[in-house]
Amino acid sequence: MAMLLPAIPGFYPDPSICRVGESFFIANSTFQYLPGVPVHESTDLRTWRLVANAFSRPEQLDLSGAPSNAGIYAPTIRHRDGRFFVVTSDLLSAREGHLIVHAEEAAGPWSVPVRASGAIGIDPDLFWDEDGTCYLTWKGVSDTGLSGILSSAIDPLTGERRGEVRQLWQGTGVLTDPEGPHLYRRDGFYYCLLAEGGTTRTHSVTIARAKSLDGPWEDCPSNPIFTHRGTASSVQNVGHADLVENADGTWAAVYLGVRPRGFVPKFHVNGRETFVADVRWVEGWPVFDDAREAAVFETDFVDGFNSAELDGRWISHGGAQWSATSPVEEGLSIRPVDRNEYLPALSVRARDEYWNVVAEVTGAGALQVHMDTDNWAEIALADGTASVTLSSVGLRHTLASVPVDATVSALHVSAQEWTPEMGFNSGPDQLVFSVGTADGPVEVARFDGRLLSTEVTAGFTGRVVGVRTLGGSCVLHRFSYEPIAPAGDGDAAENPFKA
């Protein structure tokens, strides 16, 4: 099978898509990170640009107390009557109902959210029927005592329920965890699309249809209609799909997947990413074709912090950047994060398999690769010493410390390819931490990237790279991220016993 590439690489899980005219819009989960729910736009389903974050202001959502892997779950983006809508769930306040925001333009401004009360759970969906009725569908429970995949008519501008709660199709009954519902109307049928099998190697897409939302629901005879379980595909864990009709009447879908690397059982590090597939309708059922033209994306960037507002790519746990950073002459002031001294005040997603980051700082600061509050590694510079510390699955250890010249102010970290001389029992990459000197980077420590992979640390998020202060404040002058092209000879996934 040909190598598949994500349309939106890096930690961009749980994609939802809608089309307005010739433009497509994708929204993604962000869990504990704010700004939340990034919205990307494309006119060809191949080249995407970030246009906004639907939750971009402190008054929209408070995640300051969110633990790792809590926060914003599985949004749906839709457009109706000249207005964009995003519905999502905040796990911390789930009992208060789902959150609905709206905007006249995808670039915003997005409204303060309203609550769809009485609907408790995750993965909400919005669907407008032919008579204009809007339905909220979700996985969870309701205040009426029902549970599972549920739906009710609502007013999306107020969140007020406008009808009874009904149970929809509950999945195949064979796979675990039916979730991620999306409703569609086509050729006289209502279609209920689900994710089943859990968001790991058995993840799958399933579907059923009915003449009425009250059922009976007819399972697709080909369920699951899309999965990579048991295949040799370079992309695994595929699921959580959303369908969209193109302007020419053809169809497409977005879905999440991961790119595991290394030796058995393989490891993924950048989280769940967004992919696009073509869709054909055969005898009334959608058929996925993921062998489409490769996506085009540019991930490299440099930020000198010359603007009063931060670029939309910057995120932080609980929105810490809104209180712990501020522009100063020649850079950005970084202050401690109140809730956790080890949290970076400012981070970006790692988006490539191999990459290099350089942060130029003055004052005592650290450059950190972060999976969650318990699993991270960083190079810290203070008092003429550069030290590398690893925190993984409950163990914390200083790997190395070296004296450095007082003029050193550049911190480096890179995800590098596993090399053949290291043996075929490999991890997905090596993380290499260095300091910049007049003669170039000087390595301080490196370790096996498996220690900061989802298969080891668990969770729903991927690697982010960020900066924190070691106390008081430091100034971040320049931050650069660039992909590293793989050499192509370090793929230990190849069978070493093959003739």
CSV table of C-alpha atoms in Angstrom, one decimal:
chain,number,residue,atom,x,y,z
A,1,MET,CA,0.0,0.0,0.0
A,2,ALA,CA,1.3,3.5,-0.9
A,3,MET,CA,2.4,5.8,1.8
A,4,LEU,CA,-0.5,7.9,3.1
A,5,LEU,CA,0.1,11.5,4.2
A,6,PRO,CA,-2.1,13.5,6.5
A,7,ALA,CA,-4.0,16.6,5.2
A,8,ILE,CA,-3.3,18.3,8.5
A,9,PRO,CA,-0.3,16.7,10.2
A,10,GLY,CA,0.4,16.7,13.9
A,11,PHE,CA,-1.9,16.7,16.8
A,12,TYR,CA,-5.2,17.5,15.0
A,13,PRO,CA,-7.6,14.7,16.0
A,14,ASP,CA,-11.3,14.0,15.7
A,15,PRO,CA,-11.8,16.0,12.4
A,16,SER,CA,-15.2,17.4,11.3
A,17,ILE,CA,-15.8,19.0,7.9
A,18,CYS,CA,-18.3,21.2,6.2
A,19,ARG,CA,-18.4,23.0,2.8
A,20,VAL,CA,-19.5,26.5,1.9
A,21,GLY,CA,-19.4,27.2,-1.8
A,22,GLU,CA,-16.0,26.1,-3.1
A,23,SER,CA,-14.4,26.2,0.4
A,24,PHE,CA,-14.0,23.4,2.9
A,25,PHE,CA,-13.6,23.9,6.6
A,26,ILE,CA,-12.2,21.4,9.2
A,27,ALA,CA,-12.4,21.6,13.0
A,28,ASN,CA,-10.4,19.5,15.4
A,29,SER,CA,-10.3,18.5,19.1
A,30,THR,CA,-7.7,20.2,21.4
A,31,PHE,CA,-8.4,18.6,24.8
A,32,GLN,CA,-6.6,20.6,27.6
A,33,TYR,CA,-5.1,23.1,25.2
A,34,LEU,CA,-6.2,26.6,24.4
A,35,PRO,CA,-6.8,28.4,22.0
A,36,GLY,CA,-9.1,25.5,21.2
A,37,VAL,CA,-10.8,24.0,18.1
A,38,PRO,CA,-8.6,25.1,15.3
A,39,VAL,CA,-10.5,25.8,12.0
A,40,HIS,CA,-8.6,25.2,8.7
A,41,GLU,CA,-9.8,26.2,5.2
A,42,SER,CA,-9.1,24.6,1.8
A,43,THR,CA,-10.5,24.9,-1.7
A,44,ASP,CA,-9.0,21.6,-3.0
A,45,LEU,CA,-9.0,19.2,0.1
A,46,ARG,CA,-5.2,19.1,-0.3
A,47,THR,CA,-3.8,22.4,0.9
A,48,TRP,CA,-5.1,23.7,4.2
A,49,ARG,CA,-4.5,27.0,6.1
A,50,LEU,CA,-5.4,27.9,9.7
A,51,VAL,CA,-8.0,30.6,9.7
A,52,ALA,CA,-9.1,30.7,13.4
A,53,ASN,CA,-9.5,29.0,16.7
A,54,ALA,CA,-13.1,28.8,17.6
A,55,PHE,CA,-12.2,29.2,21.3
A,56,SER,CA,-9.6,32.0,21.4
A,57,ARG,CA,-10.5,34.2,24.3
A,58,PRO,CA,-10.5,33.5,28.1
A,59,GLU,CA,-14.2,34.4,28.5
A,60,GLN,CA,-15.3,31.6,26.1
A,61,LEU,CA,-13.9,28.7,28.2
A,62,ASP,CA,-11.9,28.3,31.4
A,63,LEU,CA,-9.6,25.3,31.2
A,64,SER,CA,-7.1,26.5,33.8
A,65,GLY,CA,-7.8,23.5,36.0
A,66,ALA,CA,-8.0,20.9,33.3
A,67,PRO,CA,-5.9,17.8,33.8
A,68,SER,CA,-4.2,16.2,30.8
A,69,ASN,CA,-6.5,14.6,28.3
A,70,ALA,CA,-9.5,16.5,29.6
A,71,GLY,CA,-11.0,19.7,28.1
A,72,ILE,CA,-12.4,19.9,24.6
A,73,TYR,CA,-13.6,16.7,23.0
A,74,ALA,CA,-14.6,16.0,19.4
A,75,PRO,CA,-16.2,19.1,17.8
A,76,THR,CA,-18.5,19.2,14.8
A,77,ILE,CA,-18.5,22.2,12.4
A,78,ARG,CA,-21.5,23.0,10.2
A,79,HIS,CA,-22.8,26.0,8.2
A,80,ARG,CA,-26.4,27.0,8.0
A,81,ASP,CA,-28.3,30.2,7.0
A,82,GLY,CA,-25.1,32.2,6.6
A,83,ARG,CA,-23.6,31.2,9.9
A,84,PHE,CA,-20.9,28.7,11.0
A,85,PHE,CA,-21.6,26.6,14.1
A,86,VAL,CA,-19.2,24.6,16.2
A,87,VAL,CA,-20.5,22.2,18.9
A,88,THR,CA,-18.2,20.5,21.2
A,89,SER,CA,-17.9,19.1,24.8
A,90,ASP,CA,-15.7,20.2,27.7
A,91,LEU,CA,-15.1,17.1,29.8
A,92,LEU,CA,-14.7,19.2,33.0
A,93,SER,CA,-18.2,20.8,32.6
A,94,ALA,CA,-19.9,18.0,30.7
A,95,ARG,CA,-22.9,17.9,33.1
A,96,GLU,CA,-23.8,21.4,32.2
A,97,GLY,CA,-24.3,20.4,28.5
A,98,HIS,CA,-22.4,20.7,25.3
A,99,LEU,CA,-21.0,24.0,24.1
A,100,ILE,CA,-22.2,25.7,20.9
A,101,VAL,CA,-20.4,28.7,19.4
A,102,HIS,CA,-21.2,30.5,16.1
A,103,ALA,CA,-19.7,33.0,13.7
A,104,GLU,CA,-20.6,34.7,10.4
A,105,GLU,CA,-17.1,34.0,9.1
A,106,ALA,CA,-14.9,31.0,9.8
A,107,ALA,CA,-12.1,33.5,10.7
A,108,GLY,CA,-14.3,34.8,13.5
A,109,PRO,CA,-15.0,36.4,15.8
A,110,TRP,CA,-16.7,33.3,17.4
A,111,SER,CA,-19.4,33.9,20.0
A,112,VAL,CA,-19.3,33.1,23.6
A,113,PRO,CA,-20.8,29.6,23.9
A,114,VAL,CA,-24.3,28.6,24.9
A,115,ARG,CA,-25.1,25.3,26.6
A,116,ALA,CA,-27.2,22.5,25.3
A,117,SER,CA,-28.4,21.5,28.7
A,118,GLY,CA,-29.7,18.0,29.6
A,119,ALA,CA,-27.3,16.4,27.1
A,120,ILE,CA,-24.4,14.9,29.0
A,121,GLY,CA,-21.5,13.2,27.2
A,122,ILE,CA,-19.1,13.7,24.3
A,123,ASP,CA,-18.9,13.9,20.5
A,124,PRO,CA,-21.9,16.2,19.7
A,125,ASP,CA,-23.2,16.6,16.2
A,126,LEU,CA,-25.5,19.2,14.6
A,127,PHE,CA,-27.8,18.2,11.7
A,128,TRP,CA,-30.5,20.2,10.0
A,129,ASP,CA,-33.4,18.3,8.5
A,130,GLU,CA,-35.2,19.2,5.3
A,131,ASP,CA,-37.8,21.2,7.3
A,132,GLY,CA,-35.2,23.3,9.0
A,133,THR,CA,-35.2,21.5,12.3
A,134,CYS,CA,-31.8,21.4,14.0
A,135,TYR,CA,-30.9,18.2,15.8
A,136,LEU,CA,-28.2,17.7,18.4
A,137,THR,CA,-26.8,14.1,18.5
A,138,TRP,CA,-24.3,12.9,21.0
A,139,LYS,CA,-22.8,9.9,22.8
A,140,GLY,CA,-23.7,9.8,26.5
A,141,VAL,CA,-26.8,10.2,28.7
A,142,SER,CA,-29.7,12.7,29.0
A,143,ASP,CA,-31.7,14.1,31.8
A,144,THR,CA,-34.5,11.8,30.6
A,145,GLY,CA,-32.6,8.7,31.6
A,146,LEU,CA,-31.7,7.5,28.1
A,147,SER,CA,-28.2,6.6,27.2
A,148,GLY,CA,-26.1,5.6,24.2
A,149,ILE,CA,-26.3,7.5,20.9
A,150,LEU,CA,-29.0,10.1,21.5
A,151,SER,CA,-30.6,12.9,19.6
A,152,SER,CA,-33.0,15.8,20.2
A,153,ALA,CA,-34.2,18.9,18.4
A,154,ILE,CA,-32.7,22.1,19.7
A,155,ASP,CA,-32.3,25.8,19.0
A,156,PRO,CA,-28.6,26.1,18.2
A,157,LEU,CA,-28.5,29.8,19.1
A,158,THR,CA,-29.7,29.2,22.6
A,159,GLY,CA,-29.1,25.5,23.2
A,160,GLU,CA,-32.8,25.1,24.2
A,161,ARG,CA,-34.3,21.7,23.6
A,162,ARG,CA,-37.2,21.7,21.2
A,163,GLY,CA,-38.4,18.1,21.3
A,164,GLU,CA,-38.0,14.7,23.0
A,165,VAL,CA,-34.8,12.8,23.3
A,166,ARG,CA,-34.6,9.7,21.2
A,167,GLN,CA,-32.2,6.8,20.9
A,168,LEU,CA,-30.7,6.3,17.5
A,169,TRP,CA,-28.7,3.5,16.1
A,170,GLN,CA,-26.4,2.0,18.8
A,171,GLY,CA,-23.8,0.6,16.5
A,172,THR,CA,-23.1,-2.9,15.2
A,173,GLY,CA,-23.1,-4.6,18.6
A,174,VAL,CA,-19.9,-6.3,17.6
A,175,LEU,CA,-17.3,-3.6,18.1
A,176,THR,CA,-16.7,-1.6,21.3
A,177,ASP,CA,-17.3,2.0,22.1
A,178,PRO,CA,-19.8,3.3,19.5
A,179,GLU,CA,-19.3,7.1,19.5
A,180,GLY,CA,-18.6,10.0,17.2
A,181,PRO,CA,-22.1,10.2,15.7
A,182,HIS,CA,-22.9,12.3,12.6
A,183,LEU,CA,-26.3,12.5,10.9
A,184,TYR,CA,-26.9,13.0,7.2
A,185,ARG,CA,-29.9,13.0,4.8
A,186,ARG,CA,-29.5,11.5,1.3
A,187,ASP,CA,-32.0,10.0,-1.2
A,188,GLY,CA,-34.8,9.7,1.3
A,189,PHE,CA,-32.7,8.1,4.1
A,190,TYR,CA,-31.3,9.3,7.3
A,191,TYR,CA,-27.7,8.0,7.8
A,192,CYS,CA,-26.0,7.6,11.2
A,193,LEU,CA,-22.2,7.4,10.9
A,194,LEU,CA,-20.3,6.2,14.0
A,195,ALA,CA,-16.8,5.4,15.2
A,196,GLU,CA,-16.4,2.0,16.8
A,197,GLY,CA,-13.7,-0.2,18.1
A,198,GLY,CA,-12.0,2.4,20.3
A,199,THR,CA,-9.4,4.9,19.0
A,200,THR,CA,-6.6,2.3,18.8
A,201,ARG,CA,-5.6,-0.4,16.2
A,202,THR,CA,-9.2,-1.7,16.0
A,203,HIS,CA,-10.7,1.8,15.3
A,204,SER,CA,-13.4,1.6,12.5
A,205,VAL,CA,-16.1,3.5,10.8
A,206,THR,CA,-19.6,2.1,10.7
A,207,ILE,CA,-22.9,3.3,9.3
A,208,ALA,CA,-26.7,2.5,9.3
A,209,ARG,CA,-29.7,4.1,7.7
A,210,ALA,CA,-33.4,4.6,8.3
A,211,LYS,CA,-36.5,6.2,6.7
A,212,SER,CA,-37.2,7.9,10.0
A,213,LEU,CA,-35.1,9.0,12.9
A,214,ASP,CA,-37.3,6.7,15.0
A,215,GLY,CA,-36.0,3.8,13.0
A,216,PRO,CA,-35.8,0.9,12.4
A,217,TRP,CA,-32.1,1.2,11.5
A,218,GLU,CA,-30.6,-0.9,8.8
A,219,ASP,CA,-26.9,-1.8,9.3
A,220,CYS,CA,-24.7,-1.5,6.2
A,221,PRO,CA,-23.9,-5.0,5.1
A,222,SER,CA,-20.3,-4.0,4.6
A,223,ASN,CA,-19.7,-2.7,8.2
A,224,PRO,CA,-17.2,-1.6,9.1
A,225,ILE,CA,-17.1,0.5,6.0
A,226,PHE,CA,-13.6,1.7,6.7
A,227,THR,CA,-10.8,0.4,8.9
A,228,HIS,CA,-7.0,-0.3,8.7
A,229,ARG,CA,-7.0,-3.0,11.3
A,230,GLY,CA,-4.9,-6.0,10.3
A,231,THR,CA,-3.4,-4.2,7.3
A,232,ALA,CA,0.2,-3.2,6.5
A,233,SER,CA,-0.8,0.5,6.0
A,234,SER,CA,1.6,3.1,7.3
A,235,VAL,CA,-1.5,4.8,8.8
A,236,GLN,CA,-3.3,3.0,11.6
A,237,ASN,CA,-6.1,3.6,14.1
A,238,VAL,CA,-8.3,5.2,11.4
A,239,GLY,CA,-11.8,6.3,12.3
A,240,HIS,CA,-13.9,9.1,13.7
A,241,ALA,CA,-14.9,10.1,10.2
A,242,ASP,CA,-17.2,12.9,8.8
A,243,LEU,CA,-18.7,13.1,5.3
A,244,VAL,CA,-19.0,16.1,3.0
A,245,GLU,CA,-20.6,16.6,-0.4
A,246,ASN,CA,-18.4,18.3,-3.0
A,247,ALA,CA,-19.7,21.1,-5.2
A,248,ASP,CA,-19.8,18.7,-8.2
A,249,GLY,CA,-21.9,16.2,-6.3
A,250,THR,CA,-19.1,13.8,-5.5
A,251,TRP,CA,-18.3,13.1,-1.9
A,252,ALA,CA,-15.3,13.0,0.4
A,253,ALA,CA,-14.5,12.2,4.1
A,254,VAL,CA,-12.1,13.3,6.8
A,255,TYR,CA,-10.9,10.8,9.4
A,256,LEU,CA,-8.2,10.5,12.0
A,257,GLY,CA,-5.2,8.2,11.9
A,258,VAL,CA,-1.8,7.8,13.4
A,259,ARG,CA,1.6,7.1,11.8
A,260,PRO,CA,3.3,4.4,14.0
A,261,ARG,CA,7.0,3.8,13.4
A,262,GLY,CA,9.8,1.6,14.8
A,263,PHE,CA,9.9,-2.1,15.6
A,264,VAL,CA,6.9,-4.2,16.8
A,265,PRO,CA,4.5,-3.1,18.2
A,266,LYS,CA,5.4,0.3,16.6
A,267,PHE,CA,4.9,3.7,18.3
A,268,HIS,CA,3.3,7.0,17.3
A,269,VAL,CA,4.4,10.3,18.8
A,270,ASN,CA,2.6,13.2,17.1
A,271,GLY,CA,-0.9,12.2,18.1
A,272,ARG,CA,-3.9,11.5,15.9
A,273,GLU,CA,-3.8,13.4,12.6
A,274,THR,CA,-6.3,14.4,10.0
A,275,PHE,CA,-6.6,12.5,6.7
A,276,VAL,CA,-8.9,12.9,3.7
A,277,ALA,CA,-10.5,10.1,1.6
A,278,ASP,CA,-12.6,10.1,-1.5
A,279,VAL,CA,-16.1,8.5,-1.1
A,280,ARG,CA,-18.3,6.8,-3.6
A,281,TRP,CA,-21.9,5.8,-3.0
A,282,VAL,CA,-22.6,2.2,-4.1
A,283,GLU,CA,-26.1,0.8,-3.8
A,284,GLY,CA,-26.9,3.5,-1.2
A,285,TRP,CA,-23.9,3.1,1.0
A,286,PRO,CA,-20.6,5.1,1.2
A,287,VAL,CA,-17.4,3.4,0.1
A,288,PHE,CA,-14.1,5.0,1.3
A,289,ASP,CA,-11.0,5.3,-1.0
A,290,ASP,CA,-8.0,6.6,0.9
A,291,ALA,CA,-5.6,6.3,-2.1
A,292,ARG,CA,-6.1,9.9,-3.1
A,293,GLU,CA,-3.6,12.5,-4.3
A,294,ALA,CA,-1.2,13.4,-1.5
A,295,ALA,CA,-1.8,16.4,0.7
A,296,VAL,CA,0.4,19.4,0.4
A,297,PHE,CA,1.5,21.2,3.6
A,298,GLU,CA,4.3,23.4,4.8
A,299,THR,CA,5.1,23.1,8.5
A,300,ASP,CA,8.3,25.2,8.9
A,301,PHE,CA,8.0,28.6,10.5
A,302,VAL,CA,10.0,31.2,12.4
A,303,ASP,CA,8.5,33.6,15.0
A,304,GLY,CA,10.4,36.7,16.1
A,305,PHE,CA,7.4,37.9,18.2
A,306,ASN,CA,7.2,41.2,16.5
A,307,SER,CA,3.4,41.4,16.7
A,308,ALA,CA,1.3,42.3,19.7
A,309,GLU,CA,-0.9,39.2,19.2
A,310,LEU,CA,0.4,35.6,19.1
A,311,ASP,CA,0.1,33.6,15.9
A,312,GLY,CA,-2.8,31.1,16.0
A,313,ARG,CA,-0.5,28.1,16.0
A,314,TRP,CA,0.6,28.8,19.6
A,315,ILE,CA,-1.2,26.8,22.3
A,316,SER,CA,-0.8,26.2,26.0
A,317,HIS,CA,-2.2,23.9,28.7
A,318,GLY,CA,-5.3,25.6,30.0
A,319,GLY,CA,-4.6,28.8,28.0
A,320,ALA,CA,-1.6,29.6,30.2
A,321,GLN,CA,-0.2,31.8,27.4
A,322,TRP,CA,-2.9,34.4,28.1
A,323,SER,CA,-1.6,35.0,31.6
A,324,ALA,CA,2.0,33.9,31.5
A,325,THR,CA,3.3,35.7,28.4
A,326,SER,CA,3.4,39.3,27.2
A,327,PRO,CA,5.3,41.2,24.5
A,328,VAL,CA,8.4,43.0,25.5
A,329,GLU,CA,11.1,44.8,23.5
A,330,GLU,CA,12.9,42.2,21.3
A,331,GLY,CA,10.7,39.3,22.2
A,332,LEU,CA,8.2,37.7,24.5
A,333,SER,CA,8.3,37.6,28.3
A,334,ILE,CA,7.7,34.1,29.7
A,335,ARG,CA,6.5,33.9,33.3
A,336,PRO,CA,5.8,30.8,35.4
A,337,VAL,CA,2.5,29.0,35.0
A,338,ASP,CA,0.7,29.2,38.3
A,339,ARG,CA,-0.8,25.7,38.4
A,340,ASN,CA,2.4,23.8,37.5
A,341,GLU,CA,6.0,25.2,37.4
A,342,TYR,CA,7.0,22.5,34.8
A,343,LEU,CA,4.3,23.5,32.2
A,344,PRO,CA,5.5,25.4,29.2
A,345,ALA,CA,3.8,28.8,28.9
A,346,LEU,CA,3.8,28.6,25.1
A,347,SER,CA,3.9,25.6,22.8
A,348,VAL,CA,3.4,24.4,19.2
A,349,ARG,CA,2.5,21.0,17.8
A,350,ALA,CA,5.3,18.8,16.5
A,351,ARG,CA,3.9,18.1,12.9
A,352,ASP,CA,6.5,16.0,11.2
A,353,GLU,CA,8.2,12.7,11.7
A,354,TYR,CA,11.6,14.3,12.1
A,355,TRP,CA,12.1,18.0,12.9
A,356,ASN,CA,14.4,20.6,14.6
A,357,VAL,CA,13.4,23.4,17.0
A,358,VAL,CA,15.6,26.3,18.1
A,359,ALA,CA,14.6,28.7,20.9
A,360,GLU,CA,16.7,31.8,21.6
A,361,VAL,CA,16.2,32.9,25.2
A,362,THR,CA,17.8,35.2,27.7
A,363,GLY,CA,17.4,34.5,31.4
A,364,ALA,CA,16.8,31.0,32.9
A,365,GLY,CA,14.6,29.1,30.6
A,366,ALA,CA,13.9,25.6,29.2
A,367,LEU,CA,12.8,24.1,25.9
A,368,GLN,CA,10.5,21.2,26.5
A,369,VAL,CA,9.0,18.3,24.4
A,370,HIS,CA,5.7,17.7,26.2
A,371,MET,CA,3.2,14.8,26.0
A,372,ASP,CA,1.3,15.7,29.2
A,373,THR,CA,2.1,17.0,32.7
A,374,ASP,CA,3.8,13.8,33.7
A,375,ASN,CA,5.6,12.9,30.5
A,376,TRP,CA,8.1,15.4,29.1
A,377,ALA,CA,11.7,16.1,28.5
A,378,GLU,CA,13.5,19.4,28.4
A,379,ILE,CA,16.9,21.1,28.1
A,380,ALA,CA,17.2,23.9,30.7
A,381,LEU,CA,19.7,26.7,30.8
A,382,ALA,CA,20.6,28.4,34.0
A,383,ASP,CA,23.7,29.6,35.9
A,384,GLY,CA,26.1,28.6,33.2
A,385,THR,CA,24.8,25.0,33.1
A,386,ALA,CA,22.7,23.2,30.5
A,387,SER,CA,20.9,20.1,31.8
A,388,VAL,CA,18.5,17.6,30.2
A,389,THR,CA,15.8,16.1,32.3
A,390,LEU,CA,13.4,13.3,31.3
A,391,SER,CA,10.0,12.6,33.0
A,392,SER,CA,8.3,9.5,31.8
A,393,VAL,CA,5.7,7.2,33.4
A,394,GLY,CA,6.4,8.3,36.9
A,395,LEU,CA,10.2,8.4,36.7
A,396,ARG,CA,12.2,11.6,36.5
A,397,HIS,CA,15.9,11.7,35.9
A,398,THR,CA,18.5,14.2,34.8
A,399,LEU,CA,20.2,12.6,31.9
A,400,ALA,CA,23.2,15.0,31.6
A,401,SER,CA,24.5,18.4,32.6
A,402,VAL,CA,27.3,20.4,31.0
A,403,PRO,CA,28.8,23.8,31.7
A,404,VAL,CA,28.3,26.3,29.0
A,405,ASP,CA,29.7,29.7,28.1
A,406,ALA,CA,27.8,32.6,29.4
A,407,THR,CA,27.0,33.8,25.9
A,408,VAL,CA,25.0,30.7,25.0
A,409,SER,CA,21.3,31.5,24.6
A,410,ALA,CA,20.0,29.1,22.0
A,411,LEU,CA,18.4,25.8,23.0
A,412,HIS,CA,17.9,23.0,20.5
A,413,VAL,CA,15.8,19.9,20.3
A,414,SER,CA,15.3,17.6,17.4
A,415,ALA,CA,13.5,14.4,16.6
A,416,GLN,CA,16.0,12.4,14.5
A,417,GLU,CA,15.8,9.3,12.5
A,418,TRP,CA,16.8,6.0,14.0
A,419,THR,CA,20.0,4.9,12.3
A,420,PRO,CA,20.8,1.3,11.1
A,421,GLU,CA,23.8,0.9,13.3
A,422,MET,CA,21.5,1.3,16.4
A,423,GLY,CA,19.9,-2.0,15.5
A,424,PHE,CA,16.5,-3.0,14.2
A,425,ASN,CA,14.8,-3.1,17.6
A,426,SER,CA,14.1,0.5,17.2
A,427,GLY,CA,11.9,3.3,18.5
A,428,PRO,CA,10.1,5.8,16.3
A,429,ASP,CA,12.9,8.3,16.6
A,430,GLN,CA,15.6,9.8,18.9
A,431,LEU,CA,15.1,13.0,20.8
A,432,VAL,CA,18.4,15.0,20.8
A,433,PHE,CA,18.9,18.0,23.0
A,434,SER,CA,21.7,20.5,22.4
A,435,VAL,CA,22.8,24.1,23.1
A,436,GLY,CA,23.9,26.5,20.4
A,437,THR,CA,27.4,27.9,20.4
A,438,ALA,CA,29.5,30.0,18.0
A,439,ASP,CA,30.8,26.8,16.5
A,440,GLY,CA,27.3,25.2,16.2
A,441,PRO,CA,25.1,23.0,18.3
A,442,VAL,CA,26.7,21.0,21.1
A,443,GLU,CA,24.8,17.9,22.1
A,444,VAL,CA,24.0,17.5,25.8
A,445,ALA,CA,21.8,14.3,25.7
A,446,ARG,CA,19.7,12.0,23.6
A,447,PHE,CA,17.3,9.2,24.2
A,448,ASP,CA,14.9,6.7,22.6
A,449,GLY,CA,11.7,8.5,21.4
A,450,ARG,CA,9.6,5.5,22.6
A,451,LEU,CA,9.7,7.1,26.1
A,452,LEU,CA,7.6,10.0,24.8
A,453,SER,CA,5.2,8.0,22.6
A,454,THR,CA,1.4,7.4,23.1
A,455,GLU,CA,2.0,3.7,23.4
A,456,VAL,CA,4.1,4.4,26.5
A,457,THR,CA,2.6,7.5,28.0
A,458,ALA,CA,-1.1,6.8,27.0
A,459,GLY,CA,-3.6,9.6,26.3
A,460,PHE,CA,-5.2,11.4,23.4
A,461,THR,CA,-2.7,14.2,22.6
A,462,GLY,CA,0.6,14.3,20.7
A,463,ARG,CA,3.9,15.9,21.2
A,464,VAL,CA,4.1,19.7,21.6
A,465,VAL,CA,7.3,21.7,21.9
A,466,GLY,CA,7.3,24.7,24.2
A,467,VAL,CA,9.2,27.1,26.4
A,468,ARG,CA,9.0,27.7,30.1
A,469,THR,CA,10.9,29.8,32.6
A,470,LEU,CA,12.8,28.4,35.5
A,471,GLY,CA,11.6,31.0,37.9
A,472,GLY,CA,11.0,34.7,37.7
A,473,SER,CA,10.9,35.3,33.9
A,474,CYS,CA,12.9,34.8,30.8
A,475,VAL,CA,12.6,36.4,27.3
A,476,LEU,CA,12.0,34.3,24.2
A,477,HIS,CA,13.5,36.2,21.3
A,478,ARG,CA,13.1,33.8,18.4
A,479,PHE,CA,11.6,30.4,17.9
A,480,SER,CA,12.1,28.3,14.7
A,481,TYR,CA,10.6,24.9,13.7
A,482,GLU,CA,11.8,23.1,10.6
A,483,PRO,CA,11.1,19.5,9.3
A,484,ILE,CA,14.0,17.2,8.7
A,485,ALA,CA,13.8,15.0,5.6
A,486,PRO,CA,14.4,11.3,6.5
A,487,ALA,CA,17.5,9.7,5.0
A,488,GLY,CA,15.4,6.6,4.2
A,489,ASP,CA,17.8,4.1,5.5
A,490,GLY,CA,16.8,4.0,9.1
A,491,ASP,CA,13.4,2.3,8.8
A,492,ALA,CA,13.7,-0.6,11.3
A,493,ALA,CA,10.1,-1.6,10.5
A,494,GLU,CA,11.6,-3.6,7.7
A,495,ASN,CA,11.8,-7.3,8.4
A,496,PRO,CA,15.5,-7.9,9.4
A,497,PHE,CA,15.1,-11.6,8.4
A,498,LYS,CA,13.8,-10.9,4.9
A,499,ALA,CA,16.0,-12.3,2.2
